[in-house]
PDB file of C-alpha atoms in Angstrom:
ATOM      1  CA  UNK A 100     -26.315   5.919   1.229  1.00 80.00           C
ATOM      2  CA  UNK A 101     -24.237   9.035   1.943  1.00 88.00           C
ATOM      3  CA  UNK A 102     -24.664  12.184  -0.362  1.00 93.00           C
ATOM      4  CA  UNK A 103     -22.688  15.539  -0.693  1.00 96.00           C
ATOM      5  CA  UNK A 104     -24.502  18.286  -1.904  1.00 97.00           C
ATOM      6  CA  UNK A 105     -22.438  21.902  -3.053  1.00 97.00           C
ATOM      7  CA  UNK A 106     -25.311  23.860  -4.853  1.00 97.00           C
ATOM      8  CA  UNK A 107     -23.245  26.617  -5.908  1.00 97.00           C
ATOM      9  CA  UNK A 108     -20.581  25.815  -8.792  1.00 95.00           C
ATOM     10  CA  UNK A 109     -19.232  29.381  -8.623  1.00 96.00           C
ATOM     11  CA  UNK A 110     -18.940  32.212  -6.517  1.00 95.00           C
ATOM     12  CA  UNK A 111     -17.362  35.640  -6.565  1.00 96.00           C
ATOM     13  CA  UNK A 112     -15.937  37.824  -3.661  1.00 97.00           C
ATOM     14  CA  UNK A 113     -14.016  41.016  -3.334  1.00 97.00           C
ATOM     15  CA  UNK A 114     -11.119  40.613  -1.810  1.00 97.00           C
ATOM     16  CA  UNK A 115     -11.101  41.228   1.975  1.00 97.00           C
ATOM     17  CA  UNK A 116     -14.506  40.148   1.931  1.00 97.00           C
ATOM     18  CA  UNK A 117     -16.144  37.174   3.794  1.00 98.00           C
ATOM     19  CA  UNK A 118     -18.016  34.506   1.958  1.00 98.00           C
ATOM     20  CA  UNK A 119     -19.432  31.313   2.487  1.00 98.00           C
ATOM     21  CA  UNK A 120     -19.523  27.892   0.584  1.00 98.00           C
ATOM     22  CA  UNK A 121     -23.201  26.094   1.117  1.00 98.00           C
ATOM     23  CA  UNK A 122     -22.689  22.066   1.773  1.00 98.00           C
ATOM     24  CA  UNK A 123     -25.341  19.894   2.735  1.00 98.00           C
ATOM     25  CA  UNK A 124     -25.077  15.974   3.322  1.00 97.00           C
ATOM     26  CA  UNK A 125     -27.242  13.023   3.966  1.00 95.00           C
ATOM     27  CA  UNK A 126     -26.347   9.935   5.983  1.00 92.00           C
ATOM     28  CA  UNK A 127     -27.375   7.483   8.203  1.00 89.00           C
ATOM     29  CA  UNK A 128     -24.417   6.726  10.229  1.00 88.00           C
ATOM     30  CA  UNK A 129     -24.743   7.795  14.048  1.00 87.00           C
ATOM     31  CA  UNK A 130     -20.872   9.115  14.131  1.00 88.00           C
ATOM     32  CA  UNK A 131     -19.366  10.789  10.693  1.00 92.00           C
ATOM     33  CA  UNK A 132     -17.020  13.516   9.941  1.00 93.00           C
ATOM     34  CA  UNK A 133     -17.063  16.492   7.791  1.00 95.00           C
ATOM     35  CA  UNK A 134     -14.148  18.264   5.863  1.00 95.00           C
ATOM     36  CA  UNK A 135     -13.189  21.326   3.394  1.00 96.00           C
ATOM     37  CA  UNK A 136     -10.446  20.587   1.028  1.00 96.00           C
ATOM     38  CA  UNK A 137      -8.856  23.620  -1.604  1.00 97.00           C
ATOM     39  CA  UNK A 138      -7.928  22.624  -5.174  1.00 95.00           C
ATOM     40  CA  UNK A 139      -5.887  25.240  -6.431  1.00 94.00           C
ATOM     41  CA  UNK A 140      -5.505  24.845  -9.996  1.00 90.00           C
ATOM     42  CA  UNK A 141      -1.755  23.346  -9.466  1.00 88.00           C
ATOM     43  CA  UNK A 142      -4.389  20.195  -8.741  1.00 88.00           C
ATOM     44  CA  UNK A 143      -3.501  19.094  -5.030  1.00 89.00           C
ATOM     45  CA  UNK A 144      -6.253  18.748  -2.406  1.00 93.00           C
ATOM     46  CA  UNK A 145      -5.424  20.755   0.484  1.00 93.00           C
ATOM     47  CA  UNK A 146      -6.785  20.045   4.052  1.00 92.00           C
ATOM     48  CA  UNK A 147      -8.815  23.073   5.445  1.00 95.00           C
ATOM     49  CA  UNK A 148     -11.012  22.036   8.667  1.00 94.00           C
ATOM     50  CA  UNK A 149     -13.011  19.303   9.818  1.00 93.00           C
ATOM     51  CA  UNK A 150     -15.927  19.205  12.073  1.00 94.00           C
ATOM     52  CA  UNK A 151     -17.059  15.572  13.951  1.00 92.00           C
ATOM     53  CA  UNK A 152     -20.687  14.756  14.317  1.00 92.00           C
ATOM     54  CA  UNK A 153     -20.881  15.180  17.975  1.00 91.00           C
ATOM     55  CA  UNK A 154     -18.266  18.122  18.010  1.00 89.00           C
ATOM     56  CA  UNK A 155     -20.125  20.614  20.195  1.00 87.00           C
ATOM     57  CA  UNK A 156     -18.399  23.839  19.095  1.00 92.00           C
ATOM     58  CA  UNK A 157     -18.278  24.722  15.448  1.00 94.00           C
ATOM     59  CA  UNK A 158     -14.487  24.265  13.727  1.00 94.00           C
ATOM     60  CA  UNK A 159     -12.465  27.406  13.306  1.00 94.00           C
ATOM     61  CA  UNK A 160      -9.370  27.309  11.657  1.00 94.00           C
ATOM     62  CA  UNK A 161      -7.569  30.554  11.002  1.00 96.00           C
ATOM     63  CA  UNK A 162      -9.911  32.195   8.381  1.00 97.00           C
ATOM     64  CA  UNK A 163     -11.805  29.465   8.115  1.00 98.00           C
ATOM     65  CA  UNK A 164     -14.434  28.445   9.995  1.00 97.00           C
ATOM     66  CA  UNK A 165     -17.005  25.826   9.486  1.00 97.00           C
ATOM     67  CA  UNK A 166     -20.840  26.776  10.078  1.00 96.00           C
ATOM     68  CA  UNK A 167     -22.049  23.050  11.379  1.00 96.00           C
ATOM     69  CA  UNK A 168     -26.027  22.903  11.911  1.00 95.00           C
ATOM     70  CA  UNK A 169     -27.029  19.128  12.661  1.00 94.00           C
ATOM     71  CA  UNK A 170     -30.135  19.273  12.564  1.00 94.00           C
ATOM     72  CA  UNK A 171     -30.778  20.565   9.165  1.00 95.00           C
ATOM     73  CA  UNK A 172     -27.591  18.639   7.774  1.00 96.00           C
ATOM     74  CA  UNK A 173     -25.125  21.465   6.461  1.00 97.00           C
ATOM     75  CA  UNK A 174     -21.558  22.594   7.040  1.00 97.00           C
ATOM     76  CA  UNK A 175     -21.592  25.644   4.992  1.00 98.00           C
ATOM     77  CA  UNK A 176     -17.942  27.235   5.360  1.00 98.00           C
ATOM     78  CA  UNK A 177     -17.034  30.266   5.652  1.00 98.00           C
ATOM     79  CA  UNK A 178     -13.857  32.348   4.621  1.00 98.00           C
ATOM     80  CA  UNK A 179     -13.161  35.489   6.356  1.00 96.00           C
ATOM     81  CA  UNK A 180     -11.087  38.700   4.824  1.00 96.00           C
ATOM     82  CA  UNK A 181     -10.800  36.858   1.688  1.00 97.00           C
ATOM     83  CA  UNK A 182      -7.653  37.261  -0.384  1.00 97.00           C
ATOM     84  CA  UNK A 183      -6.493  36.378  -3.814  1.00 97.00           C
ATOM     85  CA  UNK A 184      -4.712  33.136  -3.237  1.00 96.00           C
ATOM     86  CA  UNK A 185      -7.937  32.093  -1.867  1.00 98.00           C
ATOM     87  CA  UNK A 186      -9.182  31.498  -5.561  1.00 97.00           C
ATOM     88  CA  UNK A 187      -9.429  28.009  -6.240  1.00 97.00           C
ATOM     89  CA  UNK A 188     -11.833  24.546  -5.844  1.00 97.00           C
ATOM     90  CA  UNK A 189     -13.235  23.724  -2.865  1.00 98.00           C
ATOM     91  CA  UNK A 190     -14.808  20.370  -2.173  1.00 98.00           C
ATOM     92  CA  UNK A 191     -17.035  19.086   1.053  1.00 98.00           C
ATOM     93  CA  UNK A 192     -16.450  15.842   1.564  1.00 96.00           C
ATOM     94  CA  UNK A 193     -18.139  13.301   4.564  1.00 95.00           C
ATOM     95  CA  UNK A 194     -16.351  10.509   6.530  1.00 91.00           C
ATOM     96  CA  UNK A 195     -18.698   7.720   7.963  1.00 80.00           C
ATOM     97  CA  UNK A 196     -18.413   4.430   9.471  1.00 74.00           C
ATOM     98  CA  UNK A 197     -16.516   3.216   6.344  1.00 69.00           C
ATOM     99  CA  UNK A 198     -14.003   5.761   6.408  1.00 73.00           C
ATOM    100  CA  UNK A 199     -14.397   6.280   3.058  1.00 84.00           C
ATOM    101  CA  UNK A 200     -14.329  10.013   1.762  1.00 91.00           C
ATOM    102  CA  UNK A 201     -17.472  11.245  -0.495  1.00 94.00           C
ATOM    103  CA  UNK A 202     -16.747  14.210  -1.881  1.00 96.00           C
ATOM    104  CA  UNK A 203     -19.224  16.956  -3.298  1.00 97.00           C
ATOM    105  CA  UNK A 204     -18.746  18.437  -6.688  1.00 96.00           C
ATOM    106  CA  UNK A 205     -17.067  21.454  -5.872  1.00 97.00           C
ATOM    107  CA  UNK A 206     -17.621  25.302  -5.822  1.00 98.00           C
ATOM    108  CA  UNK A 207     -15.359  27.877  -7.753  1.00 97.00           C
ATOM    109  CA  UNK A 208     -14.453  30.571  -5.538  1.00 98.00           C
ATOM    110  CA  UNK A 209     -12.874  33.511  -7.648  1.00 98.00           C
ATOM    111  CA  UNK A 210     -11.747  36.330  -4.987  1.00 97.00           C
ATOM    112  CA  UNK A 211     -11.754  39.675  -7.061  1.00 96.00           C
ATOM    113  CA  UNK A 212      -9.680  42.562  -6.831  1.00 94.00           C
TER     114      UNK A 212
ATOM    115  CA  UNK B 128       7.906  15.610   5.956  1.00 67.00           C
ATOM    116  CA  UNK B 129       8.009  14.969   2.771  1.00 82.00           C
ATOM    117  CA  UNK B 130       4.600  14.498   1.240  1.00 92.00           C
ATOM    118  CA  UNK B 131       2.881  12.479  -1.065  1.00 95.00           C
ATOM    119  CA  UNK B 132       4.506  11.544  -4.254  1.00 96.00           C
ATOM    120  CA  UNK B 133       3.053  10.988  -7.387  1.00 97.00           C
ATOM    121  CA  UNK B 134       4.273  10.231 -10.986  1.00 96.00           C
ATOM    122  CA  UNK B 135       4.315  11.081 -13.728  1.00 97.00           C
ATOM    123  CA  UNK B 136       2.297  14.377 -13.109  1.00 95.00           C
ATOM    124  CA  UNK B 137       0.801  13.816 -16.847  1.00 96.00           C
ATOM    125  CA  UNK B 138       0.265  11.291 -19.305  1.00 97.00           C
ATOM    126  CA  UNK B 139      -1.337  10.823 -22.815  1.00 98.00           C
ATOM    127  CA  UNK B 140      -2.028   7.531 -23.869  1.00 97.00           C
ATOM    128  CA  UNK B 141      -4.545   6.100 -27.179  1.00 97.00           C
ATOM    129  CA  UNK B 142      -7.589   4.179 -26.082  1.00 96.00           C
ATOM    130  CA  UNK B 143      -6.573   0.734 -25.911  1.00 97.00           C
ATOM    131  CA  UNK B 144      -3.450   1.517 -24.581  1.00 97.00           C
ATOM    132  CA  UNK B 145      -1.960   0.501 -21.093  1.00 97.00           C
ATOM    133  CA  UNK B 146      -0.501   3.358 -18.244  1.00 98.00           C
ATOM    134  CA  UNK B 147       0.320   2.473 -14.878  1.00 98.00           C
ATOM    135  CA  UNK B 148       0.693   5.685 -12.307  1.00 97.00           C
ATOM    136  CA  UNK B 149       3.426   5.456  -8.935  1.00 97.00           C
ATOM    137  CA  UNK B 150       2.654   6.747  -5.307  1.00 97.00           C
ATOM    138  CA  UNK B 151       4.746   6.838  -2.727  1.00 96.00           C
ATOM    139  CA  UNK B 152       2.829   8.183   0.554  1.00 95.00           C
ATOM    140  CA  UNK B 153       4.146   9.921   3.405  1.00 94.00           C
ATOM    141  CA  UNK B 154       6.335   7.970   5.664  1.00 92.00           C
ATOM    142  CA  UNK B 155       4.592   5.524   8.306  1.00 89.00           C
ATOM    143  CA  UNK B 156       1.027   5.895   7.002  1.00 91.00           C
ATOM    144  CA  UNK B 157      -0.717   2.670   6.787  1.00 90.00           C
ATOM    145  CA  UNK B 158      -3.715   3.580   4.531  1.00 91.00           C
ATOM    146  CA  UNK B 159      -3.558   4.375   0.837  1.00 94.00           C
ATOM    147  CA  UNK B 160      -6.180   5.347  -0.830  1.00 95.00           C
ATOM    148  CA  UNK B 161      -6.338   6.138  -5.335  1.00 97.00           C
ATOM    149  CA  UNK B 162      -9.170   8.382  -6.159  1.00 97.00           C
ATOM    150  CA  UNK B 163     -10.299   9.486  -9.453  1.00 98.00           C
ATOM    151  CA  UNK B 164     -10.921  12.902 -10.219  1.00 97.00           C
ATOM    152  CA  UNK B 165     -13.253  13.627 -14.025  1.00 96.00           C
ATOM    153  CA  UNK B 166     -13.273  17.465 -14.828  1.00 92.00           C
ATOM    154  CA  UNK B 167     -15.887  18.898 -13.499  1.00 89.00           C
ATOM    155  CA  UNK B 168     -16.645  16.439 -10.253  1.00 92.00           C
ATOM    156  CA  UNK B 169     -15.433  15.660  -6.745  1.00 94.00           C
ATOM    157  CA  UNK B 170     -12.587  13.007  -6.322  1.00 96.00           C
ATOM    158  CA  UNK B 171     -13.968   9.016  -6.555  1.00 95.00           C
ATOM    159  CA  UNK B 172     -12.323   6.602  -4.274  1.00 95.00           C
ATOM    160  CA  UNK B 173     -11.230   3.891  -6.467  1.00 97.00           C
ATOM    161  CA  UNK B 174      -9.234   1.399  -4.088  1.00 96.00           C
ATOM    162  CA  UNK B 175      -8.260   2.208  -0.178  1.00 94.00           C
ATOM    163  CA  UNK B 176      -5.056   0.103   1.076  1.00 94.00           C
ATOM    164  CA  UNK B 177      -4.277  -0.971   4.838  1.00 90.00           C
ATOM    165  CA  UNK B 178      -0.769  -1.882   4.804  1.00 89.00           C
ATOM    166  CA  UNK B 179      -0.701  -3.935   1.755  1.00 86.00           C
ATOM    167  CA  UNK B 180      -4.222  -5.481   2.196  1.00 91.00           C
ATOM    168  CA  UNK B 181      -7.402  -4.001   0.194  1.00 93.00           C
ATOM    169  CA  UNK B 182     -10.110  -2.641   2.434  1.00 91.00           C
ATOM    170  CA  UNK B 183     -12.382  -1.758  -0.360  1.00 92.00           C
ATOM    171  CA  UNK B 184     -12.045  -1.610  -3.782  1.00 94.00           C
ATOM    172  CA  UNK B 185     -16.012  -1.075  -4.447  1.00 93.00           C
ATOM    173  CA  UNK B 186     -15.699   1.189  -7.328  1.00 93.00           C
ATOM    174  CA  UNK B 187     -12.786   0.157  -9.047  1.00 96.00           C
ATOM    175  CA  UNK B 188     -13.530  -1.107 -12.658  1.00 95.00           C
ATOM    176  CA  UNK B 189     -11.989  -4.642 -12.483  1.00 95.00           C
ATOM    177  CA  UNK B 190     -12.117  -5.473 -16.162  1.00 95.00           C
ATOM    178  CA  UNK B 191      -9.362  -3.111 -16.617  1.00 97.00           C
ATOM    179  CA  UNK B 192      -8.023  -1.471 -13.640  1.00 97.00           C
ATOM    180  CA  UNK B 193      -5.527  -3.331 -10.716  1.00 97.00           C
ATOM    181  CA  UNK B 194      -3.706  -1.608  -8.295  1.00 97.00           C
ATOM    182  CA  UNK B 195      -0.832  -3.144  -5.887  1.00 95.00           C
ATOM    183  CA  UNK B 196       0.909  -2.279  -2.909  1.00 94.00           C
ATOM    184  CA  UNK B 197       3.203  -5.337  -2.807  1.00 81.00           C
ATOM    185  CA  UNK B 198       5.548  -3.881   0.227  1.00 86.00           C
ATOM    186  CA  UNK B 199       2.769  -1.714   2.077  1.00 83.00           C
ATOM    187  CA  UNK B 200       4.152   1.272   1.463  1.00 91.00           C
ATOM    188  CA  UNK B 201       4.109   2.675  -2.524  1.00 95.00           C
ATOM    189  CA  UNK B 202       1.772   1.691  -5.071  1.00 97.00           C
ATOM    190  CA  UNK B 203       0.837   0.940  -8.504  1.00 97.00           C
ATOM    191  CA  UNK B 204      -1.884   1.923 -10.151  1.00 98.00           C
ATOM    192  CA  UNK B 205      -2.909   0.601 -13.545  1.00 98.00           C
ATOM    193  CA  UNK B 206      -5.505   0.543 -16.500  1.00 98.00           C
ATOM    194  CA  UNK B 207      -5.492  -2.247 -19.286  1.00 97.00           C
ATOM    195  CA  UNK B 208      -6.701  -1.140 -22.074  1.00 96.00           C
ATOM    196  CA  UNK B 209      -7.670   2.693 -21.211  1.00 97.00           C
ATOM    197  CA  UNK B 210     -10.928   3.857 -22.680  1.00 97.00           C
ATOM    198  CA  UNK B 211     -12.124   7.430 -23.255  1.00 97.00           C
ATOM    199  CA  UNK B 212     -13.515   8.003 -20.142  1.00 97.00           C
ATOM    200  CA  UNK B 213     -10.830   7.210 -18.222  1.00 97.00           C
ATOM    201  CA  UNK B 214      -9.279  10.833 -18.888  1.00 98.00           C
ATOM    202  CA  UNK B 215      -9.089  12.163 -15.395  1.00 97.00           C
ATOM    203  CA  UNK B 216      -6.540  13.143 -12.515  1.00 97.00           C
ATOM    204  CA  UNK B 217      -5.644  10.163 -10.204  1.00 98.00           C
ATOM    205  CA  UNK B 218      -5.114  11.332  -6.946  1.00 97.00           C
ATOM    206  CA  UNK B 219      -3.150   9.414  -4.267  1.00 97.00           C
ATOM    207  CA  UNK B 220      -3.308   9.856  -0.713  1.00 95.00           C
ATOM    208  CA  UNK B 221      -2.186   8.720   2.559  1.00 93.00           C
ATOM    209  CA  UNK B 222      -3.693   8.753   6.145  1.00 90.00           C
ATOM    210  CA  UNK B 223      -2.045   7.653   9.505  1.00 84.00           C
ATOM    211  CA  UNK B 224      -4.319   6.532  12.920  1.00 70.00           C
ATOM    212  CA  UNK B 225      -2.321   8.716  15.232  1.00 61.00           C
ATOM    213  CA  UNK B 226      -4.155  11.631  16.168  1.00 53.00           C
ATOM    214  CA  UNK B 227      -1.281  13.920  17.135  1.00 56.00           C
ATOM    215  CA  UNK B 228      -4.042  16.599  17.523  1.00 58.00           C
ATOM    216  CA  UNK B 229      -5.804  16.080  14.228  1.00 62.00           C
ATOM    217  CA  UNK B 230      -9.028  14.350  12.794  1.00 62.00           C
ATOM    218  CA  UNK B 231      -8.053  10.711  13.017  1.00 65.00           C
ATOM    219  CA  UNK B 232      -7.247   9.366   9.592  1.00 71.00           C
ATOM    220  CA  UNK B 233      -6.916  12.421   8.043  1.00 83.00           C
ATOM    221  CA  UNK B 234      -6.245  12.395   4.461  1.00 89.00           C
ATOM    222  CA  UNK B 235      -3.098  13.829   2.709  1.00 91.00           C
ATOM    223  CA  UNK B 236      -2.971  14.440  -0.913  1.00 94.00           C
ATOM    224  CA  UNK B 237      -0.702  14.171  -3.831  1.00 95.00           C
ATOM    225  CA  UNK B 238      -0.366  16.367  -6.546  1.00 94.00           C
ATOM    226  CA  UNK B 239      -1.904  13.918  -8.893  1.00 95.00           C
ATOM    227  CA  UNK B 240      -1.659  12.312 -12.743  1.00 96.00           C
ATOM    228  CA  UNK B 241      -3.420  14.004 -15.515  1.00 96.00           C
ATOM    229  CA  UNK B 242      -4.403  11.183 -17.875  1.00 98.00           C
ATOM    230  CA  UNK B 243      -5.961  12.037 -21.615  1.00 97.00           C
ATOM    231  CA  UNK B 244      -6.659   9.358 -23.322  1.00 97.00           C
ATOM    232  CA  UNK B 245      -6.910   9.790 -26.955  1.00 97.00           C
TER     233      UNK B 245
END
């Protein structure tokens, strides 16, 4: 079965900081596919970056990059210079050979002044 | 592009009563998907849609939730009777096979229903 794990329900930055969102998963598919979304409070899931299982570099996306380490299962990502807007819901979520999305249960990320 | 539509945004219903939420997904995507979000957790697929055919519908509660996408293109979701636990946010969202550059199948989100059932 395929399993999502945030560990961290909540976080706090300072603004302009970096941080970074832990995410491990478990699966036995040979070819799966990992993503961020943001939930701001307005409720819509916003696509950040995605990293494929046999990707050899590690995702970047603007400030966001995704930390991907096979072997011990996690795709922790990270947020550089963070800013206020970046306070929201984030969610890991893993794409195997069903397609089907499994999402984690989310960290809080409040970016302080 | 326009992107995923959803309505209404909120809704509060009795237990025992019956709701039905709308999507419309972005133009040209095949798959549909409903997920349910409970406060506090990640989203739940409940139902995914190719075209107008059901790929998997695993986790849906049959008893009292169907879903439709007669046309394969919007979609009805609905629950008859609602219980307690059915208070959540029902997300829709589409995804197309064309790559154009990003993950295949990519999911895009709508803003979502806010059911409270009393």
């Amino acid at each position: 079965a395929q399993k999502i794990t945030q560990t961290q329900p909540g976080m706090f930055v300072q603004e302009k900081e970096a941080v970074t969102l832990d995410c491990t998963y478990d699966t036995s598919d040979p070819s799966y596919g990992l993503f961020w979304y943001k939930q701001p409070s307005s409720g819509e899931m916003i696509f950040l970056i995605y990293q494929g299982s046999y990707d050899q570099q590690n995702a970047t996306e603007g400030r966001y990059s995704l930390n991907f380490q096979k072997a011990r299962k996690s795709a922790n990502l990270v947020i550089s210079a963070s800013q206020l807007g970046d306070s929201a819901m984030y969610f890991c979520a893993m794409r195997g050979f069903t397609n089907k999305l499994i999402f984690g249960t989310g960290t809080l990320l409040a970016v302080q002044p | 592009e326009a992107g995923v539509a959803q309505s209404p945004r909120y809704k509060i219903i009795e237990k025992r009563q019956s709701v039905a939420f709308w999507c419309n997904p972005i133009s040209g995507h095949a798959t549909l998907y409903w997920y349910q979000q409970i406060l506090g957790q990640g989203p739940k697929l409940l139902i995914q849609f190719q075209n107008n055919g059901v790929v998997d519908d695993s986790q849906l509660p049959k008893d009292r939730f169907s879903a439709e996408r007669l046309k394969g293109v919007d979609s009805t979701l609905k629950i008859q009777p609602a219980k307690l636990e059915d208070s959540a946010v029902y997300l829709c969202a589409s995804s197309s096979l064309r790559t154009s550059g990003r993950p295949i199948n990519e999911q895009f989100f709508g803003p979502g229903t806010r059911l409270t059932v009393l």
